């Protein structure tokens, strides 16, 4: 009987494995293709000889991209916005989640209802824009980091995490005369590193990949982050004319465009193997609440 | 701190245990450190989440940048009437609904199928590798994904057209053909999100009791029997709740991707409420009209979200809270 089931299993498993391998290839192929083209000769790309591996390996495209000073500048901008933004996000979320996690906290219920309500009240682009404008934050980095300093979902996740942490620890600290600040910064935050890492990952990706907010809040091209520059280079031509109509590929050599895409992908793909664990956890925590 | 206190003082916690009876003031004093920690959060929600509600006033005014929100003259429902009586309304309504419903219906089964197939894999490293690859695209930005789509569909040397030409088809410019907009949007969405959403179903499958499978194996059930008689039925509650919650977010289409992929040739099928608001409001500086459209969209979205949340709780799941 064992023999029979093993035989049967293997047929099923083979078919299943083939399907999954096909799915994996479909998923990863576009990314590999883009990368291969970015390293290939322009001639080879135009003749359609690149399929999976670079043809005529060279770094010309990267050299060209880095010569155009827009990309390096945008890169630095993105790094700056991401680091500052994620730091603010984590700090704000942590110091907000801690009081809310405390059972007897003054006004806790009221605050929670008010916070959760905002998940349903989303007045849209224009009113948000007007607030940022009235606060004089247009064309400043604050427009990118402050209006989204806390994501309600992430706040609720961290709050639940703190609620589930041992009450004994806190009481011991209180006995030792620790202030709430000390408890938060020296006990709760260090102990909640896994939770902070997973929500931090989402904040990080939010900033790194953000394109719409910088697009509407920044007019100064020198301040553009990578995603907006990418859009200008790859999707729209400079005059704001929709390049789709003229065929975007005529604007820049294929290899150069793909090199730009690869450069934008590298940081997220670099953190991705390390982030996996936290990523899956974050998705799960998120789905539990929604 | 004082502001936070005043706001919440209207609901003093009178029902605390008798031995710890505190007046609101004592309570605030006891929690002063926590309240100080809470100030940034309080200000954030007040300014950036409740503040915009005040900006909504302009939907009922003729707002101009020079006069400001307060000074602009009231016009009542003028913008709403304009919007509902014009032809834009029906076009946007239709596009938003069609794009939302079709992308949900088509993309919904994929994560479930992927999760079930992955669950049947017994070789651990293989399972892990496929899963890892599967959610790689969800790390990529919408700009990168749109660039890839445009690149692949380019009529000159896009890979899709190259493949088509091998089979003797003429090269085609997919992105200016209104018939292709929805399929392109949906397929790229499936590519991006399948692996990510499968994680939720994988976790639900992990929660199924192994004894069910044991018993089935003893009874001589084959793999496909187990999939259809154990795995799928056990997943049903998760599937239903995910479906309900997705319905609630029907209107929250990835408008960023629409914005990147559409063009005047495809406006007729691609324009949705959010992209319209962006164009009218921010590009054409038609703030009041755009705010009115945005308000309508927000109301419909809220009703959908509330009712789906209610449904998901009724069906025994967790809602958004």
mmCIF file of C-alpha atoms in Angstrom, chain A residues 1 4 8-9 12-13 16-17 19-21 23-24 26-31 33-34 45-48 50-51 92 95-96 98-100 102 104-107 110-111 113-135 137 146-153 155-156 179-181 184-185 201-202 205 209 211-213 215-216 227 230-231 234-236 242-250 254 257-258 261 264-265 268-269 271-272 275-276 279-280 283-284 287-290, chain B residues 4-5 7-13 20 24 27-28 30-38 40-42 44-45 47-56 58 63 65 68-69 114 116-118 120-122 126 128 130-144 146-148 150-152 154-159 162 173 175-176 191 196 199-200 203 217 222-224 227 242 245 252 255-256 259-265 274 277-278 281-282 287 290-291 294-295 298 302 305-306 309 318-321:
data_model
loop_
_atom_site.group_PDB
_atom_site.id
_atom_site.type_symbol
_atom_site.label_atom_id
_atom_site.label_comp_id
_atom_site.label_asym_id
_atom_site.label_seq_id
_atom_site.Cartn_x
_atom_site.Cartn_y
_atom_site.Cartn_z
ATOM 1 C CA UNK A 1 0.000 0.000 0.000
ATOM 2 C CA UNK A 4 1.098 2.356 -4.311
ATOM 3 C CA UNK A 8 0.482 7.884 -7.055
ATOM 4 C CA UNK A 9 1.948 10.776 -5.176
ATOM 5 C CA UNK A 12 0.514 14.140 -8.903
ATOM 6 C CA UNK A 13 3.648 15.790 -7.578
ATOM 7 C CA UNK A 16 2.044 19.984 -9.622
ATOM 8 C CA UNK A 17 5.744 20.766 -9.737
ATOM 9 C CA UNK A 19 2.680 23.924 -12.938
ATOM 10 C CA UNK A 20 4.495 25.656 -10.107
ATOM 11 C CA UNK A 21 7.727 25.900 -12.054
ATOM 12 C CA UNK A 23 4.233 29.992 -12.515
ATOM 13 C CA UNK A 24 7.603 30.796 -10.992
ATOM 14 C CA UNK A 26 6.245 33.641 -15.449
ATOM 15 C CA UNK A 27 6.720 35.591 -12.249
ATOM 16 C CA UNK A 28 10.444 36.022 -12.404
ATOM 17 C CA UNK A 29 11.007 36.167 -16.145
ATOM 18 C CA UNK A 30 10.108 39.837 -16.668
ATOM 19 C CA UNK A 31 12.538 40.839 -13.947
ATOM 20 C CA UNK A 33 14.628 39.916 -18.899
ATOM 21 C CA UNK A 34 14.814 43.568 -17.899
ATOM 22 C CA UNK A 45 18.491 44.342 -28.040
ATOM 23 C CA UNK A 46 17.202 45.894 -31.234
ATOM 24 C CA UNK A 47 17.605 42.641 -33.113
ATOM 25 C CA UNK A 48 15.672 40.876 -30.402
ATOM 26 C CA UNK A 50 18.197 38.926 -25.797
ATOM 27 C CA UNK A 51 16.000 36.315 -24.168
ATOM 28 C CA UNK A 92 5.278 58.165 15.744
ATOM 29 C CA UNK A 95 4.893 56.392 20.886
ATOM 30 C CA UNK A 96 1.226 56.343 19.832
ATOM 31 C CA UNK A 98 2.180 52.430 23.660
ATOM 32 C CA UNK A 99 -0.362 54.656 25.444
ATOM 33 C CA UNK A 100 -3.176 53.058 23.445
ATOM 34 C CA UNK A 102 -2.421 50.585 28.229
ATOM 35 C CA UNK A 104 -6.408 52.373 31.906
ATOM 36 C CA UNK A 105 -5.095 55.096 29.607
ATOM 37 C CA UNK A 106 -7.079 58.306 29.841
ATOM 38 C CA UNK A 107 -9.509 58.604 26.938
ATOM 39 C CA UNK A 110 -12.436 57.724 22.561
ATOM 40 C CA UNK A 111 -9.071 57.894 20.830
ATOM 41 C CA UNK A 113 -12.819 55.097 17.923
ATOM 42 C CA UNK A 114 -11.579 58.370 16.451
ATOM 43 C CA UNK A 115 -8.567 56.615 14.944
ATOM 44 C CA UNK A 116 -10.493 53.694 13.492
ATOM 45 C CA UNK A 117 -13.095 56.033 12.024
ATOM 46 C CA UNK A 118 -10.422 57.547 9.815
ATOM 47 C CA UNK A 119 -10.164 54.252 7.968
ATOM 48 C CA UNK A 120 -13.607 54.969 6.586
ATOM 49 C CA UNK A 121 -13.350 58.698 6.149
ATOM 50 C CA UNK A 122 -11.163 59.341 3.192
ATOM 51 C CA UNK A 123 -12.146 62.668 1.722
ATOM 52 C CA UNK A 124 -9.905 62.232 -1.289
ATOM 53 C CA UNK A 125 -7.033 63.864 -3.054
ATOM 54 C CA UNK A 126 -8.151 67.495 -3.154
ATOM 55 C CA UNK A 127 -8.864 68.149 0.552
ATOM 56 C CA UNK A 128 -5.621 66.421 1.508
ATOM 57 C CA UNK A 129 -3.770 68.550 -0.971
ATOM 58 C CA UNK A 130 -5.349 71.731 0.404
ATOM 59 C CA UNK A 131 -4.282 70.924 3.959
ATOM 60 C CA UNK A 132 -0.705 70.335 2.901
ATOM 61 C CA UNK A 133 -0.844 73.552 0.919
ATOM 62 C CA UNK A 134 -2.314 75.585 3.783
ATOM 63 C CA UNK A 135 0.431 74.318 6.053
ATOM 64 C CA UNK A 137 4.501 72.206 3.031
ATOM 65 C CA UNK A 146 4.092 64.082 7.819
ATOM 66 C CA UNK A 147 0.696 63.493 6.141
ATOM 67 C CA UNK A 148 1.369 59.749 6.353
ATOM 68 C CA UNK A 149 3.365 59.679 9.563
ATOM 69 C CA UNK A 150 1.121 56.956 10.964
ATOM 70 C CA UNK A 151 -0.632 54.213 9.039
ATOM 71 C CA UNK A 152 -3.665 53.241 11.078
ATOM 72 C CA UNK A 153 -3.277 49.575 10.221
ATOM 73 C CA UNK A 155 -0.639 51.403 14.540
ATOM 74 C CA UNK A 156 -3.286 48.842 15.454
ATOM 75 C CA UNK A 179 9.044 56.480 34.113
ATOM 76 C CA UNK A 180 6.715 55.677 31.233
ATOM 77 C CA UNK A 181 9.279 57.086 28.809
ATOM 78 C CA UNK A 184 8.722 52.559 26.408
ATOM 79 C CA UNK A 185 12.198 53.312 25.117
ATOM 80 C CA UNK A 201 9.449 47.095 6.159
ATOM 81 C CA UNK A 202 6.046 48.211 4.937
ATOM 82 C CA UNK A 205 8.564 50.116 0.868
ATOM 83 C CA UNK A 209 8.009 53.094 -4.007
ATOM 84 C CA UNK A 211 5.258 58.154 -6.622
ATOM 85 C CA UNK A 212 1.906 59.866 -6.395
ATOM 86 C CA UNK A 213 2.555 62.059 -3.351
ATOM 87 C CA UNK A 215 4.238 63.944 -7.972
ATOM 88 C CA UNK A 216 1.558 66.205 -6.549
ATOM 89 C CA UNK A 227 10.019 57.001 -8.919
ATOM 90 C CA UNK A 230 11.521 57.093 -13.642
ATOM 91 C CA UNK A 231 8.031 58.013 -14.669
ATOM 92 C CA UNK A 234 10.140 55.932 -19.034
ATOM 93 C CA UNK A 235 6.498 56.771 -19.337
ATOM 94 C CA UNK A 236 6.184 60.449 -20.096
ATOM 95 C CA UNK A 242 2.198 61.394 -23.184
ATOM 96 C CA UNK A 243 4.993 59.350 -24.636
ATOM 97 C CA UNK A 244 2.702 56.410 -25.151
ATOM 98 C CA UNK A 245 1.501 58.116 -28.244
ATOM 99 C CA UNK A 246 4.944 58.608 -29.683
ATOM 100 C CA UNK A 247 6.286 55.248 -28.532
ATOM 101 C CA UNK A 248 8.340 55.588 -25.396
ATOM 102 C CA UNK A 249 11.096 53.376 -26.697
ATOM 103 C CA UNK A 250 12.154 56.066 -29.148
ATOM 104 C CA UNK A 254 16.215 50.320 -24.444
ATOM 105 C CA UNK A 257 15.790 52.526 -19.700
ATOM 106 C CA UNK A 258 16.158 49.045 -18.336
ATOM 107 C CA UNK A 261 14.597 50.187 -13.821
ATOM 108 C CA UNK A 264 15.411 51.314 -8.872
ATOM 109 C CA UNK A 265 14.744 47.652 -8.125
ATOM 110 C CA UNK A 268 14.163 46.453 -2.589
ATOM 111 C CA UNK A 269 15.457 43.226 -4.058
ATOM 112 C CA UNK A 271 16.512 43.736 1.406
ATOM 113 C CA UNK A 272 13.979 41.226 0.166
ATOM 114 C CA UNK A 275 12.864 40.894 4.811
ATOM 115 C CA UNK A 276 10.907 37.791 3.838
ATOM 116 C CA UNK A 279 7.154 40.418 5.305
ATOM 117 C CA UNK A 280 5.088 37.253 5.709
ATOM 118 C CA UNK A 283 0.935 40.329 5.895
ATOM 119 C CA UNK A 284 -0.454 37.924 8.461
ATOM 120 C CA UNK A 287 -4.853 40.227 7.533
ATOM 121 C CA UNK A 288 -5.821 39.389 11.065
ATOM 122 C CA UNK A 289 -7.048 42.913 11.492
ATOM 123 C CA UNK A 290 -8.589 43.214 8.087
ATOM 124 C CA UNK B 4 -5.677 66.099 24.319
ATOM 125 C CA UNK B 5 -7.126 66.358 27.793
ATOM 126 C CA UNK B 7 -10.914 66.730 23.946
ATOM 127 C CA UNK B 8 -11.385 63.582 25.960
ATOM 128 C CA UNK B 9 -12.586 65.172 29.183
ATOM 129 C CA UNK B 10 -16.144 64.979 27.922
ATOM 130 C CA UNK B 11 -16.098 61.234 28.538
ATOM 131 C CA UNK B 12 -14.666 60.806 32.016
ATOM 132 C CA UNK B 13 -14.249 57.160 32.964
ATOM 133 C CA UNK B 20 -9.518 53.423 42.230
ATOM 134 C CA UNK B 24 -10.946 63.094 35.237
ATOM 135 C CA UNK B 27 -6.800 60.409 35.899
ATOM 136 C CA UNK B 28 -5.118 62.845 33.525
ATOM 137 C CA UNK B 30 -1.776 60.030 36.670
ATOM 138 C CA UNK B 31 -1.464 59.431 32.915
ATOM 139 C CA UNK B 32 0.387 62.640 32.136
ATOM 140 C CA UNK B 33 3.460 60.838 30.812
ATOM 141 C CA UNK B 34 1.349 58.698 28.528
ATOM 142 C CA UNK B 35 -0.583 61.746 27.373
ATOM 143 C CA UNK B 36 2.638 63.520 26.490
ATOM 144 C CA UNK B 37 3.725 60.507 24.469
ATOM 145 C CA UNK B 38 0.370 60.582 22.732
ATOM 146 C CA UNK B 40 2.170 63.648 18.208
ATOM 147 C CA UNK B 41 -0.372 60.981 17.363
ATOM 148 C CA UNK B 42 -3.241 63.196 18.475
ATOM 149 C CA UNK B 44 -1.403 63.862 13.415
ATOM 150 C CA UNK B 45 -4.945 62.533 13.338
ATOM 151 C CA UNK B 47 -4.538 67.719 11.306
ATOM 152 C CA UNK B 48 -4.040 65.140 8.604
ATOM 153 C CA UNK B 49 -7.043 62.881 9.028
ATOM 154 C CA UNK B 50 -9.753 65.164 10.378
ATOM 155 C CA UNK B 51 -8.335 68.384 8.945
ATOM 156 C CA UNK B 52 -9.118 67.474 5.327
ATOM 157 C CA UNK B 53 -12.789 67.178 6.248
ATOM 158 C CA UNK B 54 -12.737 70.947 6.583
ATOM 159 C CA UNK B 55 -11.170 71.217 3.140
ATOM 160 C CA UNK B 56 -14.198 69.345 1.834
ATOM 161 C CA UNK B 58 -14.875 73.697 -1.061
ATOM 162 C CA UNK B 63 -12.875 77.891 -4.383
ATOM 163 C CA UNK B 65 -6.477 79.767 -4.551
ATOM 164 C CA UNK B 68 -8.877 80.750 0.319
ATOM 165 C CA UNK B 69 -11.317 78.237 1.730
ATOM 166 C CA UNK B 114 -1.385 29.019 -5.800
ATOM 167 C CA UNK B 116 -3.356 24.983 -2.634
ATOM 168 C CA UNK B 117 -0.741 23.913 -5.180
ATOM 169 C CA UNK B 118 2.073 25.037 -2.920
ATOM 170 C CA UNK B 120 0.710 19.934 -2.019
ATOM 171 C CA UNK B 121 4.459 20.213 -2.463
ATOM 172 C CA UNK B 122 6.349 17.886 -0.156
ATOM 173 C CA UNK B 126 11.168 23.734 -3.671
ATOM 174 C CA UNK B 128 10.041 27.720 -0.237
ATOM 175 C CA UNK B 130 8.510 29.011 -5.444
ATOM 176 C CA UNK B 131 6.805 30.946 -2.695
ATOM 177 C CA UNK B 132 9.694 33.346 -2.358
ATOM 178 C CA UNK B 133 9.680 34.013 -6.085
ATOM 179 C CA UNK B 134 5.914 34.362 -6.136
ATOM 180 C CA UNK B 135 5.798 37.465 -4.000
ATOM 181 C CA UNK B 136 8.841 39.149 -5.425
ATOM 182 C CA UNK B 137 6.728 41.388 -7.719
ATOM 183 C CA UNK B 138 4.792 42.817 -4.787
ATOM 184 C CA UNK B 139 7.993 44.546 -3.730
ATOM 185 C CA UNK B 140 8.177 46.495 -6.958
ATOM 186 C CA UNK B 141 6.739 49.954 -7.333
ATOM 187 C CA UNK B 142 3.788 50.750 -9.528
ATOM 188 C CA UNK B 143 6.064 52.887 -11.704
ATOM 189 C CA UNK B 144 8.427 49.992 -12.300
ATOM 190 C CA UNK B 146 4.021 50.099 -15.470
ATOM 191 C CA UNK B 147 7.383 50.672 -17.128
ATOM 192 C CA UNK B 148 7.754 46.956 -17.612
ATOM 193 C CA UNK B 150 4.994 49.532 -21.506
ATOM 194 C CA UNK B 151 8.369 48.069 -22.372
ATOM 195 C CA UNK B 152 7.002 44.591 -23.016
ATOM 196 C CA UNK B 154 6.173 48.355 -27.147
ATOM 197 C CA UNK B 155 5.358 48.002 -30.863
ATOM 198 C CA UNK B 156 8.959 48.270 -32.011
ATOM 199 C CA UNK B 157 10.937 45.880 -29.904
ATOM 200 C CA UNK B 158 8.647 44.875 -27.065
ATOM 201 C CA UNK B 159 8.975 41.210 -26.367
ATOM 202 C CA UNK B 162 8.497 40.065 -31.111
ATOM 203 C CA UNK B 173 0.231 49.010 -30.154
ATOM 204 C CA UNK B 175 -1.586 50.644 -25.066
ATOM 205 C CA UNK B 176 -3.533 52.897 -27.370
ATOM 206 C CA UNK B 191 1.197 39.138 -11.769
ATOM 207 C CA UNK B 196 1.341 38.282 -1.708
ATOM 208 C CA UNK B 199 0.343 34.094 2.036
ATOM 209 C CA UNK B 200 -2.976 34.573 3.792
ATOM 210 C CA UNK B 203 -1.599 30.421 6.715
ATOM 211 C CA UNK B 217 -5.631 8.755 3.914
ATOM 212 C CA UNK B 222 -6.398 10.438 -3.157
ATOM 213 C CA UNK B 223 -4.712 13.816 -3.302
ATOM 214 C CA UNK B 224 -7.399 15.395 -5.422
ATOM 215 C CA UNK B 227 -7.993 19.012 -2.039
ATOM 216 C CA UNK B 242 -11.501 37.862 1.741
ATOM 217 C CA UNK B 245 -13.495 42.576 2.241
ATOM 218 C CA UNK B 252 -10.156 51.647 -4.408
ATOM 219 C CA UNK B 255 -5.572 54.470 -9.723
ATOM 220 C CA UNK B 256 -1.837 55.086 -9.694
ATOM 221 C CA UNK B 259 -2.641 57.050 -14.224
ATOM 222 C CA UNK B 260 0.589 55.585 -15.534
ATOM 223 C CA UNK B 261 -0.910 53.337 -18.175
ATOM 224 C CA UNK B 262 -3.703 55.371 -19.655
ATOM 225 C CA UNK B 263 -3.563 58.092 -22.286
ATOM 226 C CA UNK B 264 -6.086 60.237 -24.119
ATOM 227 C CA UNK B 265 -6.772 57.385 -26.531
ATOM 228 C CA UNK B 274 -9.598 59.149 -8.758
ATOM 229 C CA UNK B 277 -10.243 64.048 -9.722
ATOM 230 C CA UNK B 278 -6.499 64.301 -10.201
ATOM 231 C CA UNK B 281 -8.436 69.218 -9.684
ATOM 232 C CA UNK B 282 -4.699 69.302 -9.710
ATOM 233 C CA UNK B 287 -10.569 72.361 -7.216
ATOM 234 C CA UNK B 290 -12.915 67.837 -8.333
ATOM 235 C CA UNK B 291 -13.583 67.939 -4.587
ATOM 236 C CA UNK B 294 -14.038 63.090 -4.732
ATOM 237 C CA UNK B 295 -16.670 63.492 -2.031
ATOM 238 C CA UNK B 298 -15.655 58.772 -0.822
ATOM 239 C CA UNK B 302 -17.581 54.338 2.686
ATOM 240 C CA UNK B 305 -16.704 49.381 3.104
ATOM 241 C CA UNK B 306 -19.162 49.616 5.996
ATOM 242 C CA UNK B 309 -17.390 44.984 7.091
ATOM 243 C CA UNK B 318 -13.254 39.537 11.721
ATOM 244 C CA UNK B 319 -14.121 42.858 10.289
ATOM 245 C CA UNK B 320 -11.753 45.744 10.038
ATOM 246 C CA UNK B 321 -11.954 46.125 13.792
#
